[in-house]
Short mmCIF file of C-alpha atoms in Angstrom, two decimals:
data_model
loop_
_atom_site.label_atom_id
_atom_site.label_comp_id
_atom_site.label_asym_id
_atom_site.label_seq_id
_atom_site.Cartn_x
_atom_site.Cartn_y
_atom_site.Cartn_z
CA UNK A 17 -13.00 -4.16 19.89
CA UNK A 18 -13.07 -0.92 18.90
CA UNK A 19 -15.19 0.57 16.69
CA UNK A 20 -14.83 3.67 14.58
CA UNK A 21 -18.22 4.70 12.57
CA UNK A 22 -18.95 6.93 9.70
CA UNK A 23 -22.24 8.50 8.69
CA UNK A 24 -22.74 7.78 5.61
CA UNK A 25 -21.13 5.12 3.15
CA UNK A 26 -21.95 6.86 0.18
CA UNK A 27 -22.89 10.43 -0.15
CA UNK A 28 -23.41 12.52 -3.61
CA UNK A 29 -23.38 16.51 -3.20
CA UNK A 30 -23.92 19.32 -5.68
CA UNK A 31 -21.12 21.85 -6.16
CA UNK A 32 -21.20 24.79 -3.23
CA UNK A 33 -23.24 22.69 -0.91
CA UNK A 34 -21.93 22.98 2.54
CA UNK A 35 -20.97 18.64 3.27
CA UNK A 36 -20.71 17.13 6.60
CA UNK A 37 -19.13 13.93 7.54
CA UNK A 38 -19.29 12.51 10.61
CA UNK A 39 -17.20 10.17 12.63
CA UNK A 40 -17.24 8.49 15.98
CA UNK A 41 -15.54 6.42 17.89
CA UNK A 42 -16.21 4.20 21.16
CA UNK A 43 -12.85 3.78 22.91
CA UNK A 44 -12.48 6.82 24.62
CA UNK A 45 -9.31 7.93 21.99
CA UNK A 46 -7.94 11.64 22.69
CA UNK A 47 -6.61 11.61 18.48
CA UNK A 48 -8.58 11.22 15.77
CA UNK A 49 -7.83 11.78 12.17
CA UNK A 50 -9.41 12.48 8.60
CA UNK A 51 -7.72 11.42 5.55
CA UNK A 52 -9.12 11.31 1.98
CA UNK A 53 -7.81 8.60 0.11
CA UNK A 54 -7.26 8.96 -3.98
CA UNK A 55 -5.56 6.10 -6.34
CA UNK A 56 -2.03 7.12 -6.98
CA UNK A 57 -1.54 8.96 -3.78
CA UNK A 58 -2.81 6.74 -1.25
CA UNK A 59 -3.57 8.34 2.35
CA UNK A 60 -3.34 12.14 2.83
CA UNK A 61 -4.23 13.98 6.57
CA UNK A 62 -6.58 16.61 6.15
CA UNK A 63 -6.86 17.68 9.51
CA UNK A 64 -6.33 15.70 12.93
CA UNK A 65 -7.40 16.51 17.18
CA UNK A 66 -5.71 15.74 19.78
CA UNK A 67 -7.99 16.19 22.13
CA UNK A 68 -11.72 17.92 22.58
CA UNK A 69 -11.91 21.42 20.58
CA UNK A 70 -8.31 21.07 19.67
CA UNK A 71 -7.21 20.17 16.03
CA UNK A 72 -4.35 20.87 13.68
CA UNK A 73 -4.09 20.97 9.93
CA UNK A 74 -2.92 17.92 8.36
CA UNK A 75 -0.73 17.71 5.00
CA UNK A 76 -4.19 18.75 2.76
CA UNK A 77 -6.63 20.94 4.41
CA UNK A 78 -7.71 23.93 2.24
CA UNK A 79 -11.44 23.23 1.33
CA UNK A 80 -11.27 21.86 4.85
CA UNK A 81 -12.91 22.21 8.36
CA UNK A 82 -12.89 20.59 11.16
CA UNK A 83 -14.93 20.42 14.57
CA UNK A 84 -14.68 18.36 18.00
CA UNK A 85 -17.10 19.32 20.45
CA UNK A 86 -17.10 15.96 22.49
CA UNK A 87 -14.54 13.25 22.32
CA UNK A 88 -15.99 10.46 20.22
CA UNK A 89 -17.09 12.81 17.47
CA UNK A 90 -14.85 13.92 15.26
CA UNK A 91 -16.72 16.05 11.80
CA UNK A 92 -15.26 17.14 8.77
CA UNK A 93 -16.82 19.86 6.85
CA UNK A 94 -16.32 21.10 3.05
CA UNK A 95 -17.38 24.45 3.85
CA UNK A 96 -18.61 24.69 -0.23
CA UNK A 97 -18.15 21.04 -1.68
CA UNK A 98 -16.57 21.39 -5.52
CA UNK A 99 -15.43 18.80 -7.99
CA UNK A 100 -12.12 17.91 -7.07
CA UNK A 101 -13.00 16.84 -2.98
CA UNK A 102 -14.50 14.02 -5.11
CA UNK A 103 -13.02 11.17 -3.15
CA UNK A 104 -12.79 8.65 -0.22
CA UNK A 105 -12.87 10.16 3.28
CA UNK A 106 -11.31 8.49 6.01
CA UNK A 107 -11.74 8.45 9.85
CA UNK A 108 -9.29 7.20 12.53
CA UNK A 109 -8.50 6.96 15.93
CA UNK A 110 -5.84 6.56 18.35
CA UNK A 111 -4.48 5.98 22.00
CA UNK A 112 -2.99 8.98 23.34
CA UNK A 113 0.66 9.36 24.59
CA UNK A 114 3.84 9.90 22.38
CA UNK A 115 3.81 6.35 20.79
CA UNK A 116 0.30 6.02 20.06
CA UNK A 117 1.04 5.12 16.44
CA UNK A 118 -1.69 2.70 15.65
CA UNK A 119 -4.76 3.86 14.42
CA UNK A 120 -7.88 2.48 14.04
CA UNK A 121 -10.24 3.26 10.92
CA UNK A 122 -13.86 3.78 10.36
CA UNK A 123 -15.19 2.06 6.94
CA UNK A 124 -15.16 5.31 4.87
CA UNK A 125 -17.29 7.55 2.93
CA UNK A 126 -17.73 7.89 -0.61
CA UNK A 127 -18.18 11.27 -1.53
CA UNK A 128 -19.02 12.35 -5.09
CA UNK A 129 -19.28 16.39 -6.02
CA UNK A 130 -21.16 16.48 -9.05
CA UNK B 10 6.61 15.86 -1.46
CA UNK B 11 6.09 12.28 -0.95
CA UNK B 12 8.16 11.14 2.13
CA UNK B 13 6.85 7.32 1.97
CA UNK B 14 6.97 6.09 -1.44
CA UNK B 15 5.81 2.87 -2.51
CA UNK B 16 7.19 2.86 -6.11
CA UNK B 17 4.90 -0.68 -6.78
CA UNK B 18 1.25 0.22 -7.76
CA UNK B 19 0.33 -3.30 -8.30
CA UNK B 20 2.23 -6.98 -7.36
CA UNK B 21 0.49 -10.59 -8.80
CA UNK B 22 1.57 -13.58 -6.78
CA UNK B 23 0.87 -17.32 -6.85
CA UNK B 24 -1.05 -18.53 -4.27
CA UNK B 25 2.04 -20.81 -1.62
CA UNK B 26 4.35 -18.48 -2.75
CA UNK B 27 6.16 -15.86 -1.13
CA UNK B 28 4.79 -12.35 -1.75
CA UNK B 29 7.11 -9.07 -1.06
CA UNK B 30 5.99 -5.64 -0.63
CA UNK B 31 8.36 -2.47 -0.96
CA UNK B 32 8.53 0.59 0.81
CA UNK B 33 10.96 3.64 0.87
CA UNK B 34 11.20 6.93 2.83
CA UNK B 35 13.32 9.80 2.67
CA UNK B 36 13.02 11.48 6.46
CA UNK B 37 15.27 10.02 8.64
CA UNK B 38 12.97 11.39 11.69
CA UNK B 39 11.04 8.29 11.41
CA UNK B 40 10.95 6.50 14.16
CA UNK B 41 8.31 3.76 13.41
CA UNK B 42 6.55 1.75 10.50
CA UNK B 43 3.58 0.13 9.60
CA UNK B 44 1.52 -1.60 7.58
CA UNK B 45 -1.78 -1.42 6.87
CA UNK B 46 -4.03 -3.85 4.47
CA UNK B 47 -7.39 -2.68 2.95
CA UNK B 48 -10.03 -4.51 0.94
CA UNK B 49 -12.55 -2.67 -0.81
CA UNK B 50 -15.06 -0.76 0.70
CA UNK B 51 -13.68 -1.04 3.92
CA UNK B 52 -11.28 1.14 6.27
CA UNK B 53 -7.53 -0.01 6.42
CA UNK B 54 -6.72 -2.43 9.76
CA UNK B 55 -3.65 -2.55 10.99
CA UNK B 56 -1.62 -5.21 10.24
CA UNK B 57 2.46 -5.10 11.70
CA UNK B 58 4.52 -2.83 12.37
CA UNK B 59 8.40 -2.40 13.74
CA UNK B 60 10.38 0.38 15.03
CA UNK B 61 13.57 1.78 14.12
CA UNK B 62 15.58 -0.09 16.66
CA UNK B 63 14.65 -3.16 15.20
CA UNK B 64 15.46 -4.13 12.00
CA UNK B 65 12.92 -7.15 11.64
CA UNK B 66 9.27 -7.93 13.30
CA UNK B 67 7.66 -11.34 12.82
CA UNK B 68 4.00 -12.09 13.41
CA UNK B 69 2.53 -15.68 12.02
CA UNK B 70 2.97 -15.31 7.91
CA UNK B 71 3.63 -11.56 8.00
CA UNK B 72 7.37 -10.42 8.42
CA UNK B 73 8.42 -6.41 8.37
CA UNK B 74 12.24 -5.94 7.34
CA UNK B 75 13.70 -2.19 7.83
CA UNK B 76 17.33 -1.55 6.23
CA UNK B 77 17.54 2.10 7.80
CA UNK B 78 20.70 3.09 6.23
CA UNK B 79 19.11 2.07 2.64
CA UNK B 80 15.72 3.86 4.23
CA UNK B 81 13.89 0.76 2.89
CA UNK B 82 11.47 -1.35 4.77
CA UNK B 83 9.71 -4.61 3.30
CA UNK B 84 6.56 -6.57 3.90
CA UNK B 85 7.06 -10.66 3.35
CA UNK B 86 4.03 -12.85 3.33
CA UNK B 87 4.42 -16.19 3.30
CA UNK B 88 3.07 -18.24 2.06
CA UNK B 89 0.57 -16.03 0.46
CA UNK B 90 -3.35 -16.53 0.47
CA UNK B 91 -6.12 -15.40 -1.93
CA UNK B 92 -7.52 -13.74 1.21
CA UNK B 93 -4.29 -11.53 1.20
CA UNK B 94 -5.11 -9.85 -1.93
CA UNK B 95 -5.73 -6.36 -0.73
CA UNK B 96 -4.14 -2.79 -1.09
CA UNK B 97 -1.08 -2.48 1.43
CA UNK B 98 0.08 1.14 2.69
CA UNK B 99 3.62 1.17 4.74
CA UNK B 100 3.27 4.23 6.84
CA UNK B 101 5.94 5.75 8.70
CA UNK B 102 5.36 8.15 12.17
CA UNK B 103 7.99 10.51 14.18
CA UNK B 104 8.37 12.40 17.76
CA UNK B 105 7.96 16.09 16.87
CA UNK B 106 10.48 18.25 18.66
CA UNK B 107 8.07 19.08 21.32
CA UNK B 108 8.48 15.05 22.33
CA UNK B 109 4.87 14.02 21.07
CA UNK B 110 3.66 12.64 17.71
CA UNK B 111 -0.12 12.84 18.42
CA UNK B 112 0.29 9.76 16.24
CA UNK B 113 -0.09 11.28 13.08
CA UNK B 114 1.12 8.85 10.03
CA UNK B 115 2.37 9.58 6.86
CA UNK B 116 1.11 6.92 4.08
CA UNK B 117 2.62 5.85 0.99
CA UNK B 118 0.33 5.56 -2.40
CA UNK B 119 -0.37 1.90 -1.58
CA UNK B 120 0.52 -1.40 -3.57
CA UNK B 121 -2.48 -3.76 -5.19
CA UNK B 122 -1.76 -7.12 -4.09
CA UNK B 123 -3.00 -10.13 -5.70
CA UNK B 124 -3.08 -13.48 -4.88
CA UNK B 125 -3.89 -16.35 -7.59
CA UNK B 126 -5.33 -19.68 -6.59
#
């Protein structure tokens, strides 16, 4: 089975704090993802990496930063955390090659800016 | 822009009956669909998905319809369950024009499913 984890279910930061997330994965996927999910606008890709140190913005990433020194770790960081990243983050994984279209999600974090 | 639209934020079904799920895109550079399903406090599992050379995919109660020329696909549970009410995303996914995808997935706003006993 595999198994994506987060760091933290629930996490509340102060506007301008520097946030990490974490995420990591055990089955040895080359692409992982972050999304934040909002009601309304369901999934959006912040950033995704393809393989170690390698990443590319997603559809959403100014606030955003990303950083994959090994490949089951995959962190997101909100270089200064502010009211509207208030959300659910999402981690993923996936197979590599050019149809690896079926990711596999960690449980998600809960992130409140207050 | 939103590329995957599901115009359905919520859909109430009677528990035996048949429960249908609608999704529309506008980029005819997708190549493949999915769906996802996700309860609360949980990350979204994969649940069936069909590419665009096939215009149905069947898997136990779950069946995925695509109508490319109408740029439509649809999710059919029957008979629906309690345990199916959920949020449902259709994604969609594309080869770039370098020949890979890194499997990246663009998501619709999701559709609140639920099932009455």
């Amino acid at each position: 089975d595999v198994k994506v984890t987060q760091s933290s279910r629930y996490l509340v930061k102060r506007t301008g704090e520097k946030v990490f997330l974490e995420c990591v994965q055990d089955m040895d996927h080359e692409n992982m993802f972050w999304y934040r999910q909002d009601p309304g606008l369901g999934l959006r890709l912040i950033y995704f990496s393809y393989d170690v140190k390698m990443k590319e913005k997603g559809d959403i990433p100014e606030g955003y930063s990303v950083s994959r020194e090994k490949k089951e770790r995959f962190s997101l960081i909100l270089e200064s955390a502010s009211t509207n990243q208030t959300s659910m983050y999402l981690c993923a994984s996936s197979l590599p090659g050019t149809h690896s279209y079926e990711q596999y999600f960690g449980p998600g974090t809960r992130l409140t800016v207050t | 822009d939103q590329q995957v639209k599901q115009n359905s934020p919520s859909l109430s079904v009677q528990e035996g009956r048949i429960s249908i799920l609608n999704c529309d895109y506008t980029n005819s550079m997708f190549d493949y669909f999915l769906w996802y399903k996700k309860y609360p406090a949980e990350g979204p599992t994969f649940l069936i998905s069909i590419s665009s050379i096939k215009d149905k995919n069947e898997d136990g109660r779950f069946t995925v319809f695509l109508n490319k020329s109408a740029k439509h696909l649809s999710l059919h549970i029957v008979p629906s369950q309690p345990g199916d009410s959920a949020v449902y995303f259709c994604a969609a996914s594309m080869i770039n024009a370098g020949g890979t995808s890194y499997g990246k997935l663009t998501f619709g706003q999701g559709t609140i499913l639920t099932v009455h006993p």
